[in-house]
CSV table of C-alpha atoms and ligand atoms in Angstrom, one decimal:
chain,number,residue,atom,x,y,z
K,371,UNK,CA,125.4,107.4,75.8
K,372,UNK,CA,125.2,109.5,72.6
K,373,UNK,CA,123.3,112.7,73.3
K,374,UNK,CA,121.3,111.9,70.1
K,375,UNK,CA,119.3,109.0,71.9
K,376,UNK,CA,118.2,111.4,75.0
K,377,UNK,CA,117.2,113.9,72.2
K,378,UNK,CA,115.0,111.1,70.2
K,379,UNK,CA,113.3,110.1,73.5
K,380,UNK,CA,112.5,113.5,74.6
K,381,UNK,CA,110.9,114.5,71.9
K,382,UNK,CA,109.2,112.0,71.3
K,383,UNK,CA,108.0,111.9,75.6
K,384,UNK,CA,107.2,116.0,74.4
K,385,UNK,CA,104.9,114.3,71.6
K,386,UNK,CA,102.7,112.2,73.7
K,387,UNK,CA,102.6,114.8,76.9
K,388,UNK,CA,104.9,113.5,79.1
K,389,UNK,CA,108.1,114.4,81.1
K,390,UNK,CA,110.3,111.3,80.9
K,391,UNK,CA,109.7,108.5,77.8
K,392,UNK,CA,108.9,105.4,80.7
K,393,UNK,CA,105.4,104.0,79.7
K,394,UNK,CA,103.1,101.6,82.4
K,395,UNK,CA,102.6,98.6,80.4
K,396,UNK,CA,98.6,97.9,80.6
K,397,UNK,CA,98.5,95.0,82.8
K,398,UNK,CA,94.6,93.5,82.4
K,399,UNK,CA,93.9,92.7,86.0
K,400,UNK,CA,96.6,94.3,87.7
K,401,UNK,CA,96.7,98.0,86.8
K,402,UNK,CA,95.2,99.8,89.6
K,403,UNK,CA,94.6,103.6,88.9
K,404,UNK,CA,97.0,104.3,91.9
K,405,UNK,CA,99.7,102.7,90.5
K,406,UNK,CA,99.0,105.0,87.2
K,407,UNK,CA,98.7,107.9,89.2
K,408,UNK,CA,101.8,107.1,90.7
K,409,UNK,CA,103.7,106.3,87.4
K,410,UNK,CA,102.4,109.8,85.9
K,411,UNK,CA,103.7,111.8,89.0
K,412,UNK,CA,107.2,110.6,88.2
K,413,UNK,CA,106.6,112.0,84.5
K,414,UNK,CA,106.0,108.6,83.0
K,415,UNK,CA,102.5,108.0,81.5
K,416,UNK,CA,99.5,105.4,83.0
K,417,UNK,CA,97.8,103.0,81.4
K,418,UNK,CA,94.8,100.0,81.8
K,419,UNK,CA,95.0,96.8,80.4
K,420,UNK,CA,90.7,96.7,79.9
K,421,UNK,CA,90.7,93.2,78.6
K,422,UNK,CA,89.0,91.6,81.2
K,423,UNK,CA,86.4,95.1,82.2
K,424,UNK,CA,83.1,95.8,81.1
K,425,UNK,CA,82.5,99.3,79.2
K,426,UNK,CA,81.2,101.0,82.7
K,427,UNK,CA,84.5,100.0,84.4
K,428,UNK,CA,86.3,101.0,81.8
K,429,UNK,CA,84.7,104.4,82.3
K,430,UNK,CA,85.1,104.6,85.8
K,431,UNK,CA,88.7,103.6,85.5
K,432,UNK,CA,89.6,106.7,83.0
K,433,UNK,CA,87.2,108.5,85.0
K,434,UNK,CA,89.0,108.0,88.6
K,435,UNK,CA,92.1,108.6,86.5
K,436,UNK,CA,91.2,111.9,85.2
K,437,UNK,CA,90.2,113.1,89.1
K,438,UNK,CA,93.7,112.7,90.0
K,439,UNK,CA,96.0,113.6,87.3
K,440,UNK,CA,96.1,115.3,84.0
K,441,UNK,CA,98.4,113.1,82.7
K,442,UNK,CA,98.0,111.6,79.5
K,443,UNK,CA,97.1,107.3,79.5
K,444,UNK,CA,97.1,104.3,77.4
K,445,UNK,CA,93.5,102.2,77.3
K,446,UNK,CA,94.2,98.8,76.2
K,447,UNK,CA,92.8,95.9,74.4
K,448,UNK,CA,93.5,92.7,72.8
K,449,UNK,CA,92.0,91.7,69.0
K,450,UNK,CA,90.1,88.9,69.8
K,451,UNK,CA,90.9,85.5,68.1
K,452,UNK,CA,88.4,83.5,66.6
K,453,UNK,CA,86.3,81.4,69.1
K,454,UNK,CA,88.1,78.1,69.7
K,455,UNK,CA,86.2,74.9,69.0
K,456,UNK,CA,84.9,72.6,71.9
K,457,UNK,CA,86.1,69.3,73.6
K,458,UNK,CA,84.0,68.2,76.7
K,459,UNK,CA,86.1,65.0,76.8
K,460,UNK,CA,89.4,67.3,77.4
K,461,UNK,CA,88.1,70.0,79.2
K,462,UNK,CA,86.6,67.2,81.7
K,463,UNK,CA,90.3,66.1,82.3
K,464,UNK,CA,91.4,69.8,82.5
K,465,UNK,CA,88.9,70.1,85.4
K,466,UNK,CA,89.9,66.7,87.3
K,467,UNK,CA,93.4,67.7,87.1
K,468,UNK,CA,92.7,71.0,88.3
K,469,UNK,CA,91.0,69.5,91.4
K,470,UNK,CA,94.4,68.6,92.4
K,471,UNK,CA,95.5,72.5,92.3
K,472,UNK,CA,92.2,74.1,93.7
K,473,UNK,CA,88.5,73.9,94.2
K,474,UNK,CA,86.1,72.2,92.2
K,475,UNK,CA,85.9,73.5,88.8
K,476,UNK,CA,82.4,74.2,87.2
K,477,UNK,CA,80.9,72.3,84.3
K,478,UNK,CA,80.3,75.9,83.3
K,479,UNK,CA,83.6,77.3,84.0
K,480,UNK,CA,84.4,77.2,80.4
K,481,UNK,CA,81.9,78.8,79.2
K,482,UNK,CA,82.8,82.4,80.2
K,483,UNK,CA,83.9,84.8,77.4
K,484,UNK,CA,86.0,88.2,78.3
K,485,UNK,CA,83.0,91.4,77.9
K,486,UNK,CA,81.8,92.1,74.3
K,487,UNK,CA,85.1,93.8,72.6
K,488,UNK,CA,82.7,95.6,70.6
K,489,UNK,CA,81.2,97.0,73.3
K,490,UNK,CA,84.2,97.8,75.0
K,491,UNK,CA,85.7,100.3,71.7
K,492,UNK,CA,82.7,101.6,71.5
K,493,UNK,CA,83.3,102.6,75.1
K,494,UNK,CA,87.0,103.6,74.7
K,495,UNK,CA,86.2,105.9,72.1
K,496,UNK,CA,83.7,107.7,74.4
K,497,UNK,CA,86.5,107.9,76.7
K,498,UNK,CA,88.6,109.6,74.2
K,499,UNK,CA,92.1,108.6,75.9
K,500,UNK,CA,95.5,110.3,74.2
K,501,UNK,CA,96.2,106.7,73.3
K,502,UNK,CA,95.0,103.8,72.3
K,503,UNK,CA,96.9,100.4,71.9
K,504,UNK,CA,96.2,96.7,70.8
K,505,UNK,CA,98.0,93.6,71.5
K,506,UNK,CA,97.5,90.2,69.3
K,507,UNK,CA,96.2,91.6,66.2
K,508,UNK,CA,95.2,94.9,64.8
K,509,UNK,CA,92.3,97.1,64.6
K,510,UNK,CA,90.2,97.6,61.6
K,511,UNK,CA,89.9,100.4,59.5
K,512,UNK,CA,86.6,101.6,60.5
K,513,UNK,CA,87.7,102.2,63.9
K,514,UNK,CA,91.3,103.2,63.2
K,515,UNK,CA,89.4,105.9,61.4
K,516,UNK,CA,87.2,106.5,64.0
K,517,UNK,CA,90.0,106.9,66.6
K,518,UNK,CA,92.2,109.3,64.3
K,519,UNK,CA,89.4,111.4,64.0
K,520,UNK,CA,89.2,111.9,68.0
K,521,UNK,CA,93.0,112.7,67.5
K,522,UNK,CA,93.7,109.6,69.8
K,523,UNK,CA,96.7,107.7,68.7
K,524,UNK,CA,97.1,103.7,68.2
K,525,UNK,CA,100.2,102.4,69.8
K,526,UNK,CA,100.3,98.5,68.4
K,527,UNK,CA,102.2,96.1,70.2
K,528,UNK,CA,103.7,93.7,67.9
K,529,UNK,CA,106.4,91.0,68.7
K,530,UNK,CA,108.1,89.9,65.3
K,531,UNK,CA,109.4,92.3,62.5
K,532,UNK,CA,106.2,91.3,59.8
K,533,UNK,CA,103.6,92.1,62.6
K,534,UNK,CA,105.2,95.6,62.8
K,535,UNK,CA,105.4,95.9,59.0
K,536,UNK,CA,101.3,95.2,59.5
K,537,UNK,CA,100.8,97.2,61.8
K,538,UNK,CA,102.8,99.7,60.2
K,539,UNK,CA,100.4,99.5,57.0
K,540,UNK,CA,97.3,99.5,59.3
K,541,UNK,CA,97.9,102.3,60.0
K,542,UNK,CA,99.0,102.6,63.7
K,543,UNK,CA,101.4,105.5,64.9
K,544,UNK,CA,103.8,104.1,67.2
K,545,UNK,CA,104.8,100.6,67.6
K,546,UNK,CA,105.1,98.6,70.8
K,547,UNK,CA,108.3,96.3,70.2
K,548,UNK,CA,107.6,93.7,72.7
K,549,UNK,CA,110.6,91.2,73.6
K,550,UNK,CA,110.1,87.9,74.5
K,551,UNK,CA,111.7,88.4,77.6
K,552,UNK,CA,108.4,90.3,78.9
K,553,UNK,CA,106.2,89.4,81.4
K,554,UNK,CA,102.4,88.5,80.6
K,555,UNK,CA,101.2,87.1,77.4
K,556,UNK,CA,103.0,86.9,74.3
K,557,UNK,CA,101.1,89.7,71.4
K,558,UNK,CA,101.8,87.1,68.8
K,559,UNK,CA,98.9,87.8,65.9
K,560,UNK,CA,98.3,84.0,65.6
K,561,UNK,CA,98.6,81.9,68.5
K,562,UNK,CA,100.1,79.4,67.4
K,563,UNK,CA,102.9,81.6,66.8
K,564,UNK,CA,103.2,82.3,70.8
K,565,UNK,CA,105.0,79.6,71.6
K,566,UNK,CA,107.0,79.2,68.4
K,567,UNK,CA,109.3,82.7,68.0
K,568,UNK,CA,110.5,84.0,71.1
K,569,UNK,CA,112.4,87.2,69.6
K,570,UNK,CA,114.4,89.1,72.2
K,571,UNK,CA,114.2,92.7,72.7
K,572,UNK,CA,118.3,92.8,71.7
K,573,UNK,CA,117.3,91.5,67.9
K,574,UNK,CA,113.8,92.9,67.8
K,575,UNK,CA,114.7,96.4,68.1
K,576,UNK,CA,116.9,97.0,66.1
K,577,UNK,CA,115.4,94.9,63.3
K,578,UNK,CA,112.3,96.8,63.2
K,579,UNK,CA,114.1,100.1,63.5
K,580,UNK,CA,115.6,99.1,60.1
K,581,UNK,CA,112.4,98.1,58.6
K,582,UNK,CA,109.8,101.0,59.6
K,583,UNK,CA,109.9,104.1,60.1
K,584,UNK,CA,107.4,104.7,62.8
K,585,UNK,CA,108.5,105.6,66.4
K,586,UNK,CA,109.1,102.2,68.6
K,587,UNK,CA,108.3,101.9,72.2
K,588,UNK,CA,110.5,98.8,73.8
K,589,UNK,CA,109.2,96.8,76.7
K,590,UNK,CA,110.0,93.5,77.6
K,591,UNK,CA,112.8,93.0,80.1
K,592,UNK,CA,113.2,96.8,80.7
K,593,UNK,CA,113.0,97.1,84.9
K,594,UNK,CA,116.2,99.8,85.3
K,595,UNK,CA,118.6,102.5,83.5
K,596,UNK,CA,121.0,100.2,82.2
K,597,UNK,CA,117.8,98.0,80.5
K,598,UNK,CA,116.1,101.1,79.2
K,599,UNK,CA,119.5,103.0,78.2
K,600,UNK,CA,120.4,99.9,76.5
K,601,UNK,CA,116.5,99.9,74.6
K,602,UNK,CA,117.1,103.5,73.2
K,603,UNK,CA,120.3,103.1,72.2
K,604,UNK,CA,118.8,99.6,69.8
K,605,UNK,CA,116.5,102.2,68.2
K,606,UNK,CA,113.3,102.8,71.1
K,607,UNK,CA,112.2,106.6,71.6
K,608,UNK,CA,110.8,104.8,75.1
K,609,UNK,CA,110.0,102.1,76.7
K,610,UNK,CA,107.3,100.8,78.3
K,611,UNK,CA,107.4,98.6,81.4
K,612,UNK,CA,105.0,95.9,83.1
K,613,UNK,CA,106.8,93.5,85.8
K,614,UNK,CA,109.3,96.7,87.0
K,615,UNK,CA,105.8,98.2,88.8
K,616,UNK,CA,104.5,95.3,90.1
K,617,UNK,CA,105.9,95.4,93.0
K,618,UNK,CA,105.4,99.0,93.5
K,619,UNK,CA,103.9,100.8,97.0
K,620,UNK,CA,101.1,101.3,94.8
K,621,UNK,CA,100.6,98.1,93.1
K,622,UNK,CA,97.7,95.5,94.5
K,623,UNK,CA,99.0,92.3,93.5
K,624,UNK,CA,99.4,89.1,96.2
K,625,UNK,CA,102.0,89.0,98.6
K,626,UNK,CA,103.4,85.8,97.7
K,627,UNK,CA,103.1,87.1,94.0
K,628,UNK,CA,105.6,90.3,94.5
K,629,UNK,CA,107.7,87.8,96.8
K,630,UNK,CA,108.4,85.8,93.8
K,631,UNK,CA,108.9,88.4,91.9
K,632,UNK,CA,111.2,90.0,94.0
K,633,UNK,CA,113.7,86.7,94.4
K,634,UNK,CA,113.1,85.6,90.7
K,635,UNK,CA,115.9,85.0,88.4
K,636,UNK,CA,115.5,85.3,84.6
K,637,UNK,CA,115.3,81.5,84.2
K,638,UNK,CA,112.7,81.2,87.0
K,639,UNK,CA,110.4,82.5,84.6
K,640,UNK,CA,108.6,80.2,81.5
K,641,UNK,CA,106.2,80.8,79.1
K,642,UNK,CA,103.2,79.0,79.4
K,643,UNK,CA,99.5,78.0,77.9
K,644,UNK,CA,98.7,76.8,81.2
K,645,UNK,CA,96.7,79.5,82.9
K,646,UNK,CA,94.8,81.0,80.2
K,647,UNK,CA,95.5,79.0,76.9
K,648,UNK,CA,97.1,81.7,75.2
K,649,UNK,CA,101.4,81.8,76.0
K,650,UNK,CA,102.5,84.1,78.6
K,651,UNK,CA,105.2,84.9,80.5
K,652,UNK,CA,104.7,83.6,84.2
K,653,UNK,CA,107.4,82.9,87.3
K,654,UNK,CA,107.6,79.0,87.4
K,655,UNK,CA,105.1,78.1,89.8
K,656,UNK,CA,104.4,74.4,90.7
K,657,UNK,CA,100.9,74.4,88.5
K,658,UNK,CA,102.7,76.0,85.7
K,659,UNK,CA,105.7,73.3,86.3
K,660,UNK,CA,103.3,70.4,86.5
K,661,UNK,CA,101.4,71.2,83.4
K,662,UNK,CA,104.4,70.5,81.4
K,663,UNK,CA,104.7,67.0,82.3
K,664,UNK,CA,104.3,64.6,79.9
K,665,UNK,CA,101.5,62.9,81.1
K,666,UNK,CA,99.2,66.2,82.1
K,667,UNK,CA,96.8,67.0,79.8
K,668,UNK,CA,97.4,70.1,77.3
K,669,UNK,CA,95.7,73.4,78.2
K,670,UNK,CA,92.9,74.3,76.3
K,671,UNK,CA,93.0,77.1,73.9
K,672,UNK,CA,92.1,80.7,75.4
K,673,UNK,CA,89.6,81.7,76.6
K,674,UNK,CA,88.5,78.1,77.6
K,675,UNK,CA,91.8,77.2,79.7
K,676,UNK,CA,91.2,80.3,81.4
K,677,UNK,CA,88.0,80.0,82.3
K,678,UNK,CA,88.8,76.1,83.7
K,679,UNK,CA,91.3,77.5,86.0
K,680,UNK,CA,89.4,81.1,87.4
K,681,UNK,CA,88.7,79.4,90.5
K,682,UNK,CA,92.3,77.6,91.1
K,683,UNK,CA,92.9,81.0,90.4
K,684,UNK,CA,90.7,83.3,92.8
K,685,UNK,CA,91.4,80.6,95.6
K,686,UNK,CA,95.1,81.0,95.5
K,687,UNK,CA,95.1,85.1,95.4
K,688,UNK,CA,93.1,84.9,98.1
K,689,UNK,CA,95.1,82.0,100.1
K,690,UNK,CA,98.3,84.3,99.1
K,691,UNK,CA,99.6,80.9,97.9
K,692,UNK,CA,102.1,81.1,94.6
K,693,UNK,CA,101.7,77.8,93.4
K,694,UNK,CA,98.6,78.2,92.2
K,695,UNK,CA,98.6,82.3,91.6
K,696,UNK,CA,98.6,83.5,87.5
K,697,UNK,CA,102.0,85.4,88.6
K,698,UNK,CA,102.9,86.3,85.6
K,699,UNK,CA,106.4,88.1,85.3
K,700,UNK,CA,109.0,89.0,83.1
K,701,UNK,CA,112.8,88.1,82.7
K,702,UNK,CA,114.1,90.9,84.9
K,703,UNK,CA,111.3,90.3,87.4
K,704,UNK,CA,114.3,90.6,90.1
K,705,UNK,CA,115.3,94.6,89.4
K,706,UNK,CA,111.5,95.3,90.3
K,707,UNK,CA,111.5,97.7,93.9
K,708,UNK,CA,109.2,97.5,96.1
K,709,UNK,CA,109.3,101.7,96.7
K,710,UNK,CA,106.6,104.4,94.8
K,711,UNK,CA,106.1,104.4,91.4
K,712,UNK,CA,106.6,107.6,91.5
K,713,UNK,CA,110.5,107.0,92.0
K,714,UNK,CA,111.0,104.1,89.9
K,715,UNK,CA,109.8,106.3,87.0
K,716,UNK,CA,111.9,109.3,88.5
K,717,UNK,CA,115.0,106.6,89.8
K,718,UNK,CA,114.9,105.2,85.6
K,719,UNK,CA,115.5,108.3,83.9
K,720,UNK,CA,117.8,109.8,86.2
K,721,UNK,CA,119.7,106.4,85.4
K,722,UNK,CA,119.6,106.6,81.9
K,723,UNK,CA,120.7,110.0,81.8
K,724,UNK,CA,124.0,109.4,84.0
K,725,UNK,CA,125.0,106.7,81.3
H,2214,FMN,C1,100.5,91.0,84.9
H,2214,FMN,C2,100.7,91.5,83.5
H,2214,FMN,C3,99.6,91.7,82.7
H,2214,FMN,C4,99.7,92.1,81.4
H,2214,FMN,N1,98.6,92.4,80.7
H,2214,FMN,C5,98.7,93.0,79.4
H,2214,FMN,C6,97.6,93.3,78.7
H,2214,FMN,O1,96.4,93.1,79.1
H,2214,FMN,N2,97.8,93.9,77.5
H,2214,FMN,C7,99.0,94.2,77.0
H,2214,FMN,O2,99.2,94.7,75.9
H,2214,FMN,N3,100.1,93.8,77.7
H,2214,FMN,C8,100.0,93.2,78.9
H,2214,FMN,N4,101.1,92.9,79.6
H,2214,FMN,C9,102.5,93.3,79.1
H,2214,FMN,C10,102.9,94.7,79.6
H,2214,FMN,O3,102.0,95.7,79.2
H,2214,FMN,C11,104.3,95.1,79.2
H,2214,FMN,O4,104.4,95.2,77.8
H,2214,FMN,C12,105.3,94.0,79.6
H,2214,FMN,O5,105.1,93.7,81.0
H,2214,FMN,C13,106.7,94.5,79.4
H,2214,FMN,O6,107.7,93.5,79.8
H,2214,FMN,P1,108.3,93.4,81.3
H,2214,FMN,O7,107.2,92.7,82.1
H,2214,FMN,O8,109.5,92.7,81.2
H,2214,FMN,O9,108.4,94.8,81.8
H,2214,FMN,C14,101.0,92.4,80.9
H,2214,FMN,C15,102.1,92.2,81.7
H,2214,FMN,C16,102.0,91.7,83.0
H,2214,FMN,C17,103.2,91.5,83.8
């Protein structure tokens, strides 16, 4: 590997405070502070996806953070989309086939909403975290203004080449070149788009590389030092990574969860509306499977499917049964070790470096 690429990503890793350019990718309900922790002792920086946490726990998070490590972290959010419009007649055929896949779901299980966004920037500016970064949209100017002025910087995760140019104009300083090969949702803008492109980190890199100019953080398929050699080489000064970690000492998530993870070949992964209504990148579990049948019904749009399926949901975490567990995973779920984040960061870019 040309020397050139090390020298891109270490300066840019000197930029942003931290040893080795491997970002945590904010996972919204399954970034733990100790698997942060864990990620910034091995150089890397830590990050929370705060989608689904109220402005207090958002708080506490950054604060438990901050008590062990002064390593720098990303706070995360999504841009809302407009609020989708109602069908009880569909949603009541969501919920019977749901009864076949978990408890009884609520008449009012659609009707919870993720906390008040507003609320929650409002919060992560009082937090003041190094970084910022959005998924599924972009922030508006008001706040980008707002969050340049606290020195914080916006990394924007984009997944197409004209959401980067958008982001780009926005105003964001480093981009977030997600590959469809990730795990979690898709950060198409619309989603309608979600299920329509499915760029792969191989193309997308290197096509936004040619088209902006600000620095690019890769994720999406990155789990070792051939992956993440192979992102800076494209055009990344890092990369960030979600499903790689999952499975780390540290991590929280279900057994049966990191077992699938651990066994999971790239096609045993699909990208589905099925668990929250919005496309995301999940191991193939038999709900997922089952809601692409022909004659299921369609998931509702987000947030409505995912409030119809929070209890199939809980039940199944807690039963430590896959089949009906939001496992979501990307392509090379199967590199992910089950050892400290602390030495997959350390492990990753001692790999790199031998290339
Ligand atoms: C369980 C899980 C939850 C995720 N939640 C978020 C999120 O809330 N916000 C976000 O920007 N990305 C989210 N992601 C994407 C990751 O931050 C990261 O970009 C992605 O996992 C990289 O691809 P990989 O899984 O192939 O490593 C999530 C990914 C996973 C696996």
């Amino acid at each position: 590997m040309h020397p050139a690429y090390i020298k891109r990503a270490e300066t840019f890793a000197a930029e942003i405070g931290i040893q080795c350019p491997i970002l945590l990718g904010p996972m919204a309900g399954a970034c733990p502070v100790s698997l942060s922790v864990a990620v910034a002792n091995g150089g890397g920086m830590g990050a929370c996806g705060a989608l689904l946490m109220p402005p207090q726990a958002i708080k506490q998070w950054a604060a438990d953070f901050r008590a062990q490590t002064e390593g720098p972290f990303q706070l995360n959010l999504w841009i809302p989309d407009s609020a989708p419009d109602r069908n009880p007649d569909h949603e009541t055929e969501l919920r019977t086939f749901l009864k076949g896949w978990g408890p009884e779901v609520s008449v009012n299980a659609a009707d919870d909403t993720p906390p008040d966004f507003h609320a929650q920037c409002e919060a992560l500016l009082d937090i003041a975290p190094p970084v910022i970064s959005s998924i599924m949209g972009v922030f508006d100017a008001p706040f980008v203004a707002r969050m340049k002025n606290k020195g914080i910087k916006w990394f924007a995760n984009v997944s197409t080449v004209a959401e980067a140019v958008a982001v780009e104009s926005a105003g964001a300083d480093v981009i977030v070149a997600k590959g469809f090969e990730a795990g979690g949702h898709s950060g198409a803008f619309k989603p309608e788009d979600a299920m329509r492109y499915g760029v792969g980190s191989l193309a997308l890199i290197p096509a936004i590389a040619n088209t902006v100019s600000l620095p690019i953080v890769a994720a999406g398929g990155i789990a070792d030092g051939r992956t993440a050699a192979a992102a800076l080489m494209l055009g990344a000064s890092a990369v960030q990574i979600g499903t790689g970690y999952l499975r780390a000492t540290e991590s929280t998530i279900a057994g049966a969860w990191s077992e699938a993870i651990s066994t999971a070949r790239p096609e045993d992964t699909i990208v589905t509306q099925a668990f929250s209504g919005r496309a995301g990148r999940s191991i193939a579990t038999g709900y997922a499977l089952a809601m692409e049948r022909g004659d299921s019904p369609q998931p509702a749009p987000y947030p409505i499917q995912r409030g119809l399926t929070q209890a199939m949901r809980a039940a199944a975490a807690k039963d430590n049964k896959i089949d009906g567990i939001q496992a979501w995973a990307g392509q090379s779920a199967g590199m992910a070790q089950a050892i400290s984040a602390t030495q997959i960061t350390r492990d990753i870019w001692q790999a790199v470096q031998d290339i």
